[in-house]
Short mmCIF file of C-alpha atoms and ligand atoms in Angstrom, two decimals:
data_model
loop_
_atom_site.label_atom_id
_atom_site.label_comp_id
_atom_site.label_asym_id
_atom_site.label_seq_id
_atom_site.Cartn_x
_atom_site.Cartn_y
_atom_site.Cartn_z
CA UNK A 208 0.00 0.00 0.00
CA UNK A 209 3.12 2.76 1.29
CA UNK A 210 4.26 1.79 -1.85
CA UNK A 211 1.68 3.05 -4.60
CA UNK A 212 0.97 5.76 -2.43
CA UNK A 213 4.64 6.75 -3.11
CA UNK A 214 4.03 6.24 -6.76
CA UNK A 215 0.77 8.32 -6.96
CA UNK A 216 2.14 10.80 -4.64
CA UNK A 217 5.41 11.30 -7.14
CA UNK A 218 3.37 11.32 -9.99
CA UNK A 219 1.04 14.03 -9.09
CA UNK A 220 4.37 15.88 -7.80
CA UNK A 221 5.37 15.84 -11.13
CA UNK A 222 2.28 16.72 -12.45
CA UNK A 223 1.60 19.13 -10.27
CA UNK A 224 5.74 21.03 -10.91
CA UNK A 225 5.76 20.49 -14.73
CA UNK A 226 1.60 21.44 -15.30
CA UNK A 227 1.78 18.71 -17.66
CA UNK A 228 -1.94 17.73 -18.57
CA UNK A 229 -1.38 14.11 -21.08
CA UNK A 230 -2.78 15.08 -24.53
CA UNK A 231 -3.67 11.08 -24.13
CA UNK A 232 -5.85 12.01 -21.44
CA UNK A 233 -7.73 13.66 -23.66
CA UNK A 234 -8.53 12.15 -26.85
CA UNK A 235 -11.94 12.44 -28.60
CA UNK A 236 -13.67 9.65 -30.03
CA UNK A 237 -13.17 9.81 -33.98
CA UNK A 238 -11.03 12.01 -35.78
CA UNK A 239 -8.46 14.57 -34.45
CA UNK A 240 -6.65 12.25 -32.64
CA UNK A 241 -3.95 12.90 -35.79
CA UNK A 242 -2.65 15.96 -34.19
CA UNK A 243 0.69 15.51 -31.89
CA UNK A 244 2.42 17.62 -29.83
CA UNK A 245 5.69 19.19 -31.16
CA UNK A 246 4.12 18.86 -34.35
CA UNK A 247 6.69 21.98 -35.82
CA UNK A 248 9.74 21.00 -33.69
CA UNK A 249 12.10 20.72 -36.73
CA UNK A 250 9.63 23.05 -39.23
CA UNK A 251 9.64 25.91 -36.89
CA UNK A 252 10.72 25.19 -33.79
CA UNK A 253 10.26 28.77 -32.69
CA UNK A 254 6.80 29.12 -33.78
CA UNK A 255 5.04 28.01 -29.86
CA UNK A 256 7.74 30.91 -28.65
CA UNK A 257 6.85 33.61 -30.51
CA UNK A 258 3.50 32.61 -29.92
CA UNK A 259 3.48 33.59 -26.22
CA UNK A 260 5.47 36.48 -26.86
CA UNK A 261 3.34 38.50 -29.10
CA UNK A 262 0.03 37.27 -26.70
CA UNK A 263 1.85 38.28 -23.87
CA UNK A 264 2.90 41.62 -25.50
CA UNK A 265 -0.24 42.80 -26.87
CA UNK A 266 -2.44 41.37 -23.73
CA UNK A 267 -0.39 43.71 -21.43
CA UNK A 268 -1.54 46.68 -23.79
CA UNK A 269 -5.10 45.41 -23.81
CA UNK A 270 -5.96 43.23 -20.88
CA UNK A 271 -9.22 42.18 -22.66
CA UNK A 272 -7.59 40.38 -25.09
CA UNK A 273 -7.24 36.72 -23.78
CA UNK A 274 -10.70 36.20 -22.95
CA UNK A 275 -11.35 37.14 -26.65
CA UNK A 276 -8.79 34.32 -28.04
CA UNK A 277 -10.25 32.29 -25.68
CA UNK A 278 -13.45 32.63 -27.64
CA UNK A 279 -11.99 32.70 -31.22
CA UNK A 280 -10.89 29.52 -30.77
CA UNK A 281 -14.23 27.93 -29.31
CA UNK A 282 -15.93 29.99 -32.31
CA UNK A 283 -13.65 28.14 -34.59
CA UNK A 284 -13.91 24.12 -33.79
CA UNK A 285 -17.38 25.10 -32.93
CA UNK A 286 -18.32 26.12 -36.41
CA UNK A 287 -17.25 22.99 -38.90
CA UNK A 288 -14.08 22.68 -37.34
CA UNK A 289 -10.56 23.98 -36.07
CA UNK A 290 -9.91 24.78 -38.91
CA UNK A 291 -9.03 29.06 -39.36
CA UNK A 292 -12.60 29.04 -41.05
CA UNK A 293 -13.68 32.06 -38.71
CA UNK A 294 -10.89 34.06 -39.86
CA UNK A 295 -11.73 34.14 -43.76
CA UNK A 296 -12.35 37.80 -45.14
CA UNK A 297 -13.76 36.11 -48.60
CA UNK A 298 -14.05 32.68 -49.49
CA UNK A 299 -14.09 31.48 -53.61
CA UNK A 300 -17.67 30.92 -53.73
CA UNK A 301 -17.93 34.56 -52.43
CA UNK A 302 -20.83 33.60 -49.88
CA UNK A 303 -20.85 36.07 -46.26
CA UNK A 304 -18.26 34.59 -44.06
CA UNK A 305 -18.59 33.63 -40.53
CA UNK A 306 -17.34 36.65 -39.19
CA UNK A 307 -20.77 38.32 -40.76
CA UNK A 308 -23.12 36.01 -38.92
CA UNK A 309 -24.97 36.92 -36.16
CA UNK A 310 -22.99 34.70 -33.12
CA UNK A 311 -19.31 36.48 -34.63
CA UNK A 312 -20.89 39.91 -35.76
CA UNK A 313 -20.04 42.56 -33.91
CA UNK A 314 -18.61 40.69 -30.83
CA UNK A 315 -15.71 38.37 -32.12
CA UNK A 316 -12.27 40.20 -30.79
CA UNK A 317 -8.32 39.46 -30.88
CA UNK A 318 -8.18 39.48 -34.61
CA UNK A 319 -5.61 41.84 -34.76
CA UNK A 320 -3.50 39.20 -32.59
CA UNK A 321 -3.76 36.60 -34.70
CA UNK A 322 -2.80 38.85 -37.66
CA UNK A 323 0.22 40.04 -35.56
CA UNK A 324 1.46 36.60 -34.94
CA UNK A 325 0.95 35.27 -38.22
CA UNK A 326 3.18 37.95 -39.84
CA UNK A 327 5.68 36.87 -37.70
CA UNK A 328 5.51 33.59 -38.08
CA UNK A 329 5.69 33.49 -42.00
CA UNK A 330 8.61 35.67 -41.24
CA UNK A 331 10.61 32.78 -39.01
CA UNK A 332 9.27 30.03 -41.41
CA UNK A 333 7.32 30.53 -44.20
CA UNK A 334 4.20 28.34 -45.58
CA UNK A 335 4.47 26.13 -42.73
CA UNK A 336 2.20 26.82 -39.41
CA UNK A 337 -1.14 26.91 -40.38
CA UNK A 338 -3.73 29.38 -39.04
CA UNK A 339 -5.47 26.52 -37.14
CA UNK A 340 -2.41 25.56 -34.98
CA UNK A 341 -2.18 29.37 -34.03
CA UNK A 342 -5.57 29.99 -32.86
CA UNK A 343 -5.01 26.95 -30.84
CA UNK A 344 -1.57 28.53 -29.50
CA UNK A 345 -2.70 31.59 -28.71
CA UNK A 346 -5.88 29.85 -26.53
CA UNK A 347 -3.69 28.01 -24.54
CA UNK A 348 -1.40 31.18 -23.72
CA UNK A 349 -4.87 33.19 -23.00
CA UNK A 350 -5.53 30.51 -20.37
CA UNK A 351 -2.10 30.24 -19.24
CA UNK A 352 -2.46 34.75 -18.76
CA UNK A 353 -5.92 34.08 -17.15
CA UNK A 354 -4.24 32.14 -14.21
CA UNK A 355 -4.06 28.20 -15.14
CA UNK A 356 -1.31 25.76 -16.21
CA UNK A 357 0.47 26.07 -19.27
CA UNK A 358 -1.11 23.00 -21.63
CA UNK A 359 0.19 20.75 -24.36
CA UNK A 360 -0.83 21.29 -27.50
CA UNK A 361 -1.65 18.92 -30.13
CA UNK A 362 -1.13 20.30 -34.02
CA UNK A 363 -0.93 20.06 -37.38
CA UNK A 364 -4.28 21.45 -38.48
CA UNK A 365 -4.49 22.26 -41.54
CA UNK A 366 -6.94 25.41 -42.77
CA UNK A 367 -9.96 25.53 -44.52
CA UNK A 368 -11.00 27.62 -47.85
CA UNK A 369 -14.73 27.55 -46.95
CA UNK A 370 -16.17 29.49 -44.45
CA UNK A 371 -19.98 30.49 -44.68
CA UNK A 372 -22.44 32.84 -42.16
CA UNK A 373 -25.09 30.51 -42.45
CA UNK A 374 -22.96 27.74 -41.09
CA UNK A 375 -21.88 29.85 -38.02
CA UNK A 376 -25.71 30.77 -36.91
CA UNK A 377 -26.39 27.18 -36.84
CA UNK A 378 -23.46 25.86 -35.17
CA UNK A 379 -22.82 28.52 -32.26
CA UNK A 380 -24.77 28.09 -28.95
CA UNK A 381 -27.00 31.28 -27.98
CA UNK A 382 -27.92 32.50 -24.48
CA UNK A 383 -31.78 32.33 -25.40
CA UNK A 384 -31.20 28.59 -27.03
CA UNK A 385 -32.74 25.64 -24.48
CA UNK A 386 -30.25 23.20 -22.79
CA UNK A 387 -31.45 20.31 -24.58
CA UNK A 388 -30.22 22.24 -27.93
CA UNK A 389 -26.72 23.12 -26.46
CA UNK A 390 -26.08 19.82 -25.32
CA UNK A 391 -27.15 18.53 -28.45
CA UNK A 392 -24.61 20.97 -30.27
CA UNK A 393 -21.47 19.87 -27.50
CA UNK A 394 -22.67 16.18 -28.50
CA UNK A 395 -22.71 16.88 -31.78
CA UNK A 396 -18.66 17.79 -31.53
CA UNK A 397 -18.40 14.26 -29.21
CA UNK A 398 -18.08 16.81 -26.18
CA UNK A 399 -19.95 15.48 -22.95
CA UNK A 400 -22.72 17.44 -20.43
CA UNK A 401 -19.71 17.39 -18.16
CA UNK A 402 -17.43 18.98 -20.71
CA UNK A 403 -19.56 21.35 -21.90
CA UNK A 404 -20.20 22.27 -17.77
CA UNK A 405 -16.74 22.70 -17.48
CA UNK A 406 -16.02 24.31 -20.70
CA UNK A 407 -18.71 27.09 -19.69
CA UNK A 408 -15.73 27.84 -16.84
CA UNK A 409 -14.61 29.87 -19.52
CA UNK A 410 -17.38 32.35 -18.83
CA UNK A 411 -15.36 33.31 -15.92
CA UNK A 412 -13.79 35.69 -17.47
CA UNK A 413 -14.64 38.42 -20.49
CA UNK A 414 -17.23 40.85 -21.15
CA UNK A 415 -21.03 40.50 -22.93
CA UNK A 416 -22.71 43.32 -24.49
CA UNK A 417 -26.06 44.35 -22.94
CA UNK A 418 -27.89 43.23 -25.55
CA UNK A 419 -27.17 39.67 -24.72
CA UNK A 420 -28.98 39.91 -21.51
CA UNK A 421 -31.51 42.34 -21.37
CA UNK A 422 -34.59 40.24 -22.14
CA UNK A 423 -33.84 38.71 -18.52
CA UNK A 424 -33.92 41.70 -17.12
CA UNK A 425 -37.35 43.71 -18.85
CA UNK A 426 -39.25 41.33 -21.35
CA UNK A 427 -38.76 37.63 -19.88
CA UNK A 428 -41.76 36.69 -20.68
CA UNK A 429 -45.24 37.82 -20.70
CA UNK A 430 -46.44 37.87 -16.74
CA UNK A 431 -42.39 38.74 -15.16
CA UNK A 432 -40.73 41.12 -16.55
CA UNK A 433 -37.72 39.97 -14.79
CA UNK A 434 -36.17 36.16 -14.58
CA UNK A 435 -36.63 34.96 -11.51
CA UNK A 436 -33.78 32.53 -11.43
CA UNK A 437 -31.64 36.50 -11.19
CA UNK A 438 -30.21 37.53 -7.97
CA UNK A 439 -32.58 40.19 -6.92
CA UNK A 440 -29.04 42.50 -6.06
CA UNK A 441 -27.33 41.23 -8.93
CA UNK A 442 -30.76 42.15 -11.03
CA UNK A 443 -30.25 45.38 -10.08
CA UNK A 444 -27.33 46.19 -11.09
CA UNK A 445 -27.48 44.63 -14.33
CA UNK A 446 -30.30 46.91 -14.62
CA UNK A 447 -28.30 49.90 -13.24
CA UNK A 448 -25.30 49.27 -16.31
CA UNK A 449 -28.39 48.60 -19.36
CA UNK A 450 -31.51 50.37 -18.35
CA UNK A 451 -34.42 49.81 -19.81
CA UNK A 452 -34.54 53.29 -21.93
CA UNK A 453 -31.28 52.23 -23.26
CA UNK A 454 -30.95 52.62 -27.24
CA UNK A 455 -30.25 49.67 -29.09
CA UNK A 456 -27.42 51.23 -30.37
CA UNK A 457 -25.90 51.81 -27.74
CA UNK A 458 -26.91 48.65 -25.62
CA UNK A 459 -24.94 47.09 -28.12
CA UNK A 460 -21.70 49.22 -27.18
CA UNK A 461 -21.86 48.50 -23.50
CA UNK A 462 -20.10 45.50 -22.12
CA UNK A 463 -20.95 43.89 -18.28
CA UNK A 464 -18.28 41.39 -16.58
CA UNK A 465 -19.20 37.96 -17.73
CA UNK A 466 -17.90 37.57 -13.94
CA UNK A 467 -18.24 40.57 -11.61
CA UNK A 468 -16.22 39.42 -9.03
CA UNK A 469 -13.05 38.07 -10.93
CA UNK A 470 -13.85 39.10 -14.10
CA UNK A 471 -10.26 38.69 -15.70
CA UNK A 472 -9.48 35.38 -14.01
CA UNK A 473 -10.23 31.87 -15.19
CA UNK A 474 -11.26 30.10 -12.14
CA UNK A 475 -14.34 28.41 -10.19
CA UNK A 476 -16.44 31.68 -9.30
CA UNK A 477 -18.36 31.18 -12.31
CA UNK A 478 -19.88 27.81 -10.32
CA UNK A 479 -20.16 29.56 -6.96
CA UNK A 480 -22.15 32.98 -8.63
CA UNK A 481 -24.24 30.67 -10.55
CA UNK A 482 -25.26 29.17 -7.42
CA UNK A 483 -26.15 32.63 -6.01
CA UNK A 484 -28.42 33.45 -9.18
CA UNK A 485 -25.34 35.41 -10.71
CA UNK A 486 -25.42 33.93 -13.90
CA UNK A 487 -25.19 36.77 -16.67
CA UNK A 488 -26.59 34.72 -19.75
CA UNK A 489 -29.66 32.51 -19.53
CA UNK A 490 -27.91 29.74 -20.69
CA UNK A 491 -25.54 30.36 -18.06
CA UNK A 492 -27.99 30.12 -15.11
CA UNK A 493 -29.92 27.45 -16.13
CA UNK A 494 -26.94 24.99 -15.46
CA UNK A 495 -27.21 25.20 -11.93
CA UNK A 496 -30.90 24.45 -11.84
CA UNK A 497 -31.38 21.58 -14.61
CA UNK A 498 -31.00 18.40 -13.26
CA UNK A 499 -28.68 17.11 -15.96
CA UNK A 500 -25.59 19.83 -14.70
CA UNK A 501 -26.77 21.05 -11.44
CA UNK A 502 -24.86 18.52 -9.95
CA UNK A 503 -21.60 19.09 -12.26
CA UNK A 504 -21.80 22.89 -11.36
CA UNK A 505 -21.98 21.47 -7.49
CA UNK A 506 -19.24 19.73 -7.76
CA UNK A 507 -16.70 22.41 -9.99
CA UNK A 508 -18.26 25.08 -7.47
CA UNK A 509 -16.45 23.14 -4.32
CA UNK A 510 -13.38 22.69 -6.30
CA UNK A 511 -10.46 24.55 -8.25
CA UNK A 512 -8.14 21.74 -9.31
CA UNK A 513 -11.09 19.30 -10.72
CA UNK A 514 -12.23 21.61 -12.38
CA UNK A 515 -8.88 23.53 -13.65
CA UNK A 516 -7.74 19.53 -14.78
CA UNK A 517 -11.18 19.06 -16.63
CA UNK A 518 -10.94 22.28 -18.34
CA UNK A 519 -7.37 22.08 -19.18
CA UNK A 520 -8.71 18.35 -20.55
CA UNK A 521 -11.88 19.67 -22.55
CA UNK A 522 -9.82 22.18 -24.24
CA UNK A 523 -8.05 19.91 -26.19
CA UNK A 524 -10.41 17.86 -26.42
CA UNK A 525 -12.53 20.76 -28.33
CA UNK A 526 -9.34 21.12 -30.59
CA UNK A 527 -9.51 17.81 -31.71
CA UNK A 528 -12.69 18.86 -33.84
CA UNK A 529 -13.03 18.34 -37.45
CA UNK A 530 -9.54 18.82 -37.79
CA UNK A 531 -8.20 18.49 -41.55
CA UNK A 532 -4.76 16.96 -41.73
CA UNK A 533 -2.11 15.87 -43.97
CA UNK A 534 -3.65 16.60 -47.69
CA UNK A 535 -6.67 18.28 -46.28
CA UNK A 536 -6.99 21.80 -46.45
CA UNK A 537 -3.92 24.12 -47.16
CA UNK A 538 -1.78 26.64 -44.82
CA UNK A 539 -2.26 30.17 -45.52
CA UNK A 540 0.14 33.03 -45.71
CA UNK A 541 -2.38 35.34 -44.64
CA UNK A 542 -5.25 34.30 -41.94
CA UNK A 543 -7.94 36.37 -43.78
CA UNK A 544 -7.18 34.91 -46.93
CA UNK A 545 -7.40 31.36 -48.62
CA UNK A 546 -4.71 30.39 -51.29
CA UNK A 547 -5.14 32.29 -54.43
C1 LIG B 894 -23.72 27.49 -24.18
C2 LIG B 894 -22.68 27.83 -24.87
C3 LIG B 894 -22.24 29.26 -25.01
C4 LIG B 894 -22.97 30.39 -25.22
C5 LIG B 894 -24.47 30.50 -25.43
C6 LIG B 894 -22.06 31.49 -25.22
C7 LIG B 894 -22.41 32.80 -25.44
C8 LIG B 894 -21.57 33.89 -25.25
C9 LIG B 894 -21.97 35.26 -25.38
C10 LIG B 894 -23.35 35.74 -25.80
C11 LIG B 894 -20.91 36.03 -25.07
C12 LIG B 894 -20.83 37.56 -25.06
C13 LIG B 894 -20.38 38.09 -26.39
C14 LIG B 894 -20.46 39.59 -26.45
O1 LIG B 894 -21.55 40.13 -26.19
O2 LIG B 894 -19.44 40.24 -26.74
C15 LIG B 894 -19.81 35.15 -24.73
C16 LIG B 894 -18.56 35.55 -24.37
C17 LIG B 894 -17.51 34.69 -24.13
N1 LIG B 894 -17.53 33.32 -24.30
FE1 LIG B 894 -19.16 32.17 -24.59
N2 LIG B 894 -20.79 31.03 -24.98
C18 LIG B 894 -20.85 29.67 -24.85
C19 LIG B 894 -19.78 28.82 -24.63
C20 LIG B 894 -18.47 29.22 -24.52
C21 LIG B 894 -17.34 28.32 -24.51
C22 LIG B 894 -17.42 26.80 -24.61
C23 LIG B 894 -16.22 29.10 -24.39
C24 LIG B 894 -14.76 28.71 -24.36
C25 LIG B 894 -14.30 27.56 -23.99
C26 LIG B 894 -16.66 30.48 -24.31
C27 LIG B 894 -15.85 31.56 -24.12
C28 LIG B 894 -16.28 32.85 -24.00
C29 LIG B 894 -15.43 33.96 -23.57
C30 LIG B 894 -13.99 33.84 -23.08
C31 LIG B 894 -16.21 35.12 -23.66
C32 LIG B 894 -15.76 36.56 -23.37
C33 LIG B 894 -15.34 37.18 -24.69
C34 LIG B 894 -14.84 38.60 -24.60
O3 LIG B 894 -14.55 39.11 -23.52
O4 LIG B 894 -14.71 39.21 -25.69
N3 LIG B 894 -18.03 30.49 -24.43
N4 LIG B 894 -20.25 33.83 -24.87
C1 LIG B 895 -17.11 12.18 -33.16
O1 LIG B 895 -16.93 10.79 -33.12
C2 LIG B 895 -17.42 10.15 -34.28
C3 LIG B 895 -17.39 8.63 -34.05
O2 LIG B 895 -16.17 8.22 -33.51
C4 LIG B 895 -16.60 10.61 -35.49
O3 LIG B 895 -17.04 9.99 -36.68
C5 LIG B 895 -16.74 12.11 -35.63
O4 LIG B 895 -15.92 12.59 -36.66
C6 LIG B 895 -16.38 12.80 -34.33
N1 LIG B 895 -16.75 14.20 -34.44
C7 LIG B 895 -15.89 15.19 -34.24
C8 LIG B 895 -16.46 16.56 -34.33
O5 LIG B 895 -14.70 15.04 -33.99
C1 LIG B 896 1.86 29.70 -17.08
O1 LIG B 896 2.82 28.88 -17.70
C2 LIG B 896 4.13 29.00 -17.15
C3 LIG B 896 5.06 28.20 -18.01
O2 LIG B 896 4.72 26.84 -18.02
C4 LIG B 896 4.09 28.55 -15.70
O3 LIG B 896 5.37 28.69 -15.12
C5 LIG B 896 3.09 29.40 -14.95
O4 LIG B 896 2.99 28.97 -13.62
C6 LIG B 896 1.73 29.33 -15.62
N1 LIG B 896 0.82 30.24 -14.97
C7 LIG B 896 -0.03 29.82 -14.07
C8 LIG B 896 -0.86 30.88 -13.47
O5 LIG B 896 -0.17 28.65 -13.76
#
């Protein structure tokens, strides 16, 4: 017994030193299980360095910015795949792009980064790191900002020349949408209830505009005005930052903390205000009350490192999706543009 204690107790020493979360660990059923890590360690062995240094640079100017990686990247497996499609300006068939549907719009952020990173990549090594892999880089090194462990990285994505609106407002999750629907959409990508609980953790951090909330606040349905699932305080103030007279216009230029109490740190007060009715978006609340997650939101509420493990875990796991490989898709020189 003293001695696989021993073992287990070195191993999650080591784990616990090195922030090492197994990519093994996290493999999705079906495809994407194609990508490895230290996928450019002779092609551009520099490319995960420069990476964190243009992140790092740019998020110290703008503080906002990892949250809005974070997202890009969920926006882009979510959507198809991982595969750059979100970052198309113009596809050949000349359809609107994702970035004109309604879930991207006016609210996807952190292009510029992406851009940035990009140019010098192509710089270091040309025609070799794909857009796919970066969004994916730059994700982990928002988390890694926003307060947990640096993760491994599976790549060699390769990235798509399609990319349509259409596909993007039936693929992304809205705050309005029922659970059943969500869950359907995280099942859809082989992503569990638990890791679509966990990847919600996310939410711990960022900004939504008002006009993502305010139905919950004046119209929620015909008889209360206001949701009854809100914290009565936390109402209140939501109220206080979006009134009701609020133009459209400019409800949809102010922001609220996706988390008012840490709002730049990924961590477990997303669980713990969602118990106290301090869920922002409907979809948001609603896990701590349905019976399917209330018990998964329990559970991440009461503790940091299951939950920062899981996360870590689901992340990759989310980048697994769709991916094209090998003689799939192609690797762009520019992000916003496919391979003329
Ligand atoms: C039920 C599924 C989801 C819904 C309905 C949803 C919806 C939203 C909405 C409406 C916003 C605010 C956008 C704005 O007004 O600017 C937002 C922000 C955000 N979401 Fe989600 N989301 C979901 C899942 C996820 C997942 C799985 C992740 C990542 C793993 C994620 C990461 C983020 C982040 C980091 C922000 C803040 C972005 C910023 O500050 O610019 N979301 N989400
Ligand atoms: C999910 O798993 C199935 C069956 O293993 C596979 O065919 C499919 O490609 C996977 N989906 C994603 C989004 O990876
Ligand atoms: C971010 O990653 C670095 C490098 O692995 C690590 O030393 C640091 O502790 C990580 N940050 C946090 C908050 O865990």
């Amino acid at each position: 017994m003293g001695r696989h204690r021993l073992i287990a107790g070195a191993i999650l020493i080591f784990t616990l030193f090195t922030g090492v979360i197994f990519p093994s660990d996290a493999q999705g059923e079906g495809n994407g299980n194609g990508l490895t890590v230290g996928f450019y360690a002779s092609s551009c062995p520099k490319v995960e360095d420069i990476v964190t240094e243009v992140v790092a640079r740019l998020s110290k100017q703008d503080p906002t910015l990892p949250p809005a990686l974070l997202r890009l990247f969920f926006h882009d497996c979510f959507v198809k795949g991982c595969d750059a499609s979100v970052l198309l300006d113009e596809t050949p068939s000349g359809q609107p792009v994702e970035k004109k549907s309604a879930g991207n719009g006016d609210t996807i952020r952190g292009l510029e980064v992406i851009d940035e990173i990009k140019t010098q990549v192509e710089k270091e090594c040309p025609k070799t790191v794909s857009c796919a892999d970066i969004l994916a880089f730059a994700a982990r090194e928002a988390v890694n900002l926003s307060g947990l462990p640096r993760h491994t990285v599976p790549a060699g994505r390769h990235d798509s020349r399609t990319s349509r609106a259409s596909d993007a407002d039936y693929y992304l999750p809205t705050p309005a949408m029922p659970l059943e629907k969500i869950i359907a959409m995280f099942a859809e990508r082989n992503l569990t209830i638990e890791d679509m609980v966990v990847l919600l953790g996310a939410h711990s951090m960022g900004q939504a505009h008002c006009t993502q909330f305010t139905d919950r606040l004046y119209k929620f349905n015909k008889d209360t005005p206001r949701d009854p699932s809100l914290n009565a305080i936390y109402g209140n103030e939501l109220a206080g930052k979006c009134p009701e007279a609020m133009s459209k216009e400019q409800a949809s230029r102010t922001t609220v903390d996706l988390d008012p109490t840490t709002p730049r740190v990924l961590d477990i007060q997303y669980y713990v205000n969602l118990l106290q009715g301090r869920g922002l978006l409907q979809s948001d609340q609603v896990l701590s009350t349905d019976s399917r997650t209330g018990g998964i939101v329990n559970a991440m509420a009461a503790s940091s490192d299951t939950w920062s493990t899981k996360f870590l875990r689901a992340i990759i796991k989310m980048g697994r999706s769709n991916v094209l490989t090998e003689d799939e898709g192609e690797i762009r020189t520019n992000c916003r543009n496919y391979l003329k």
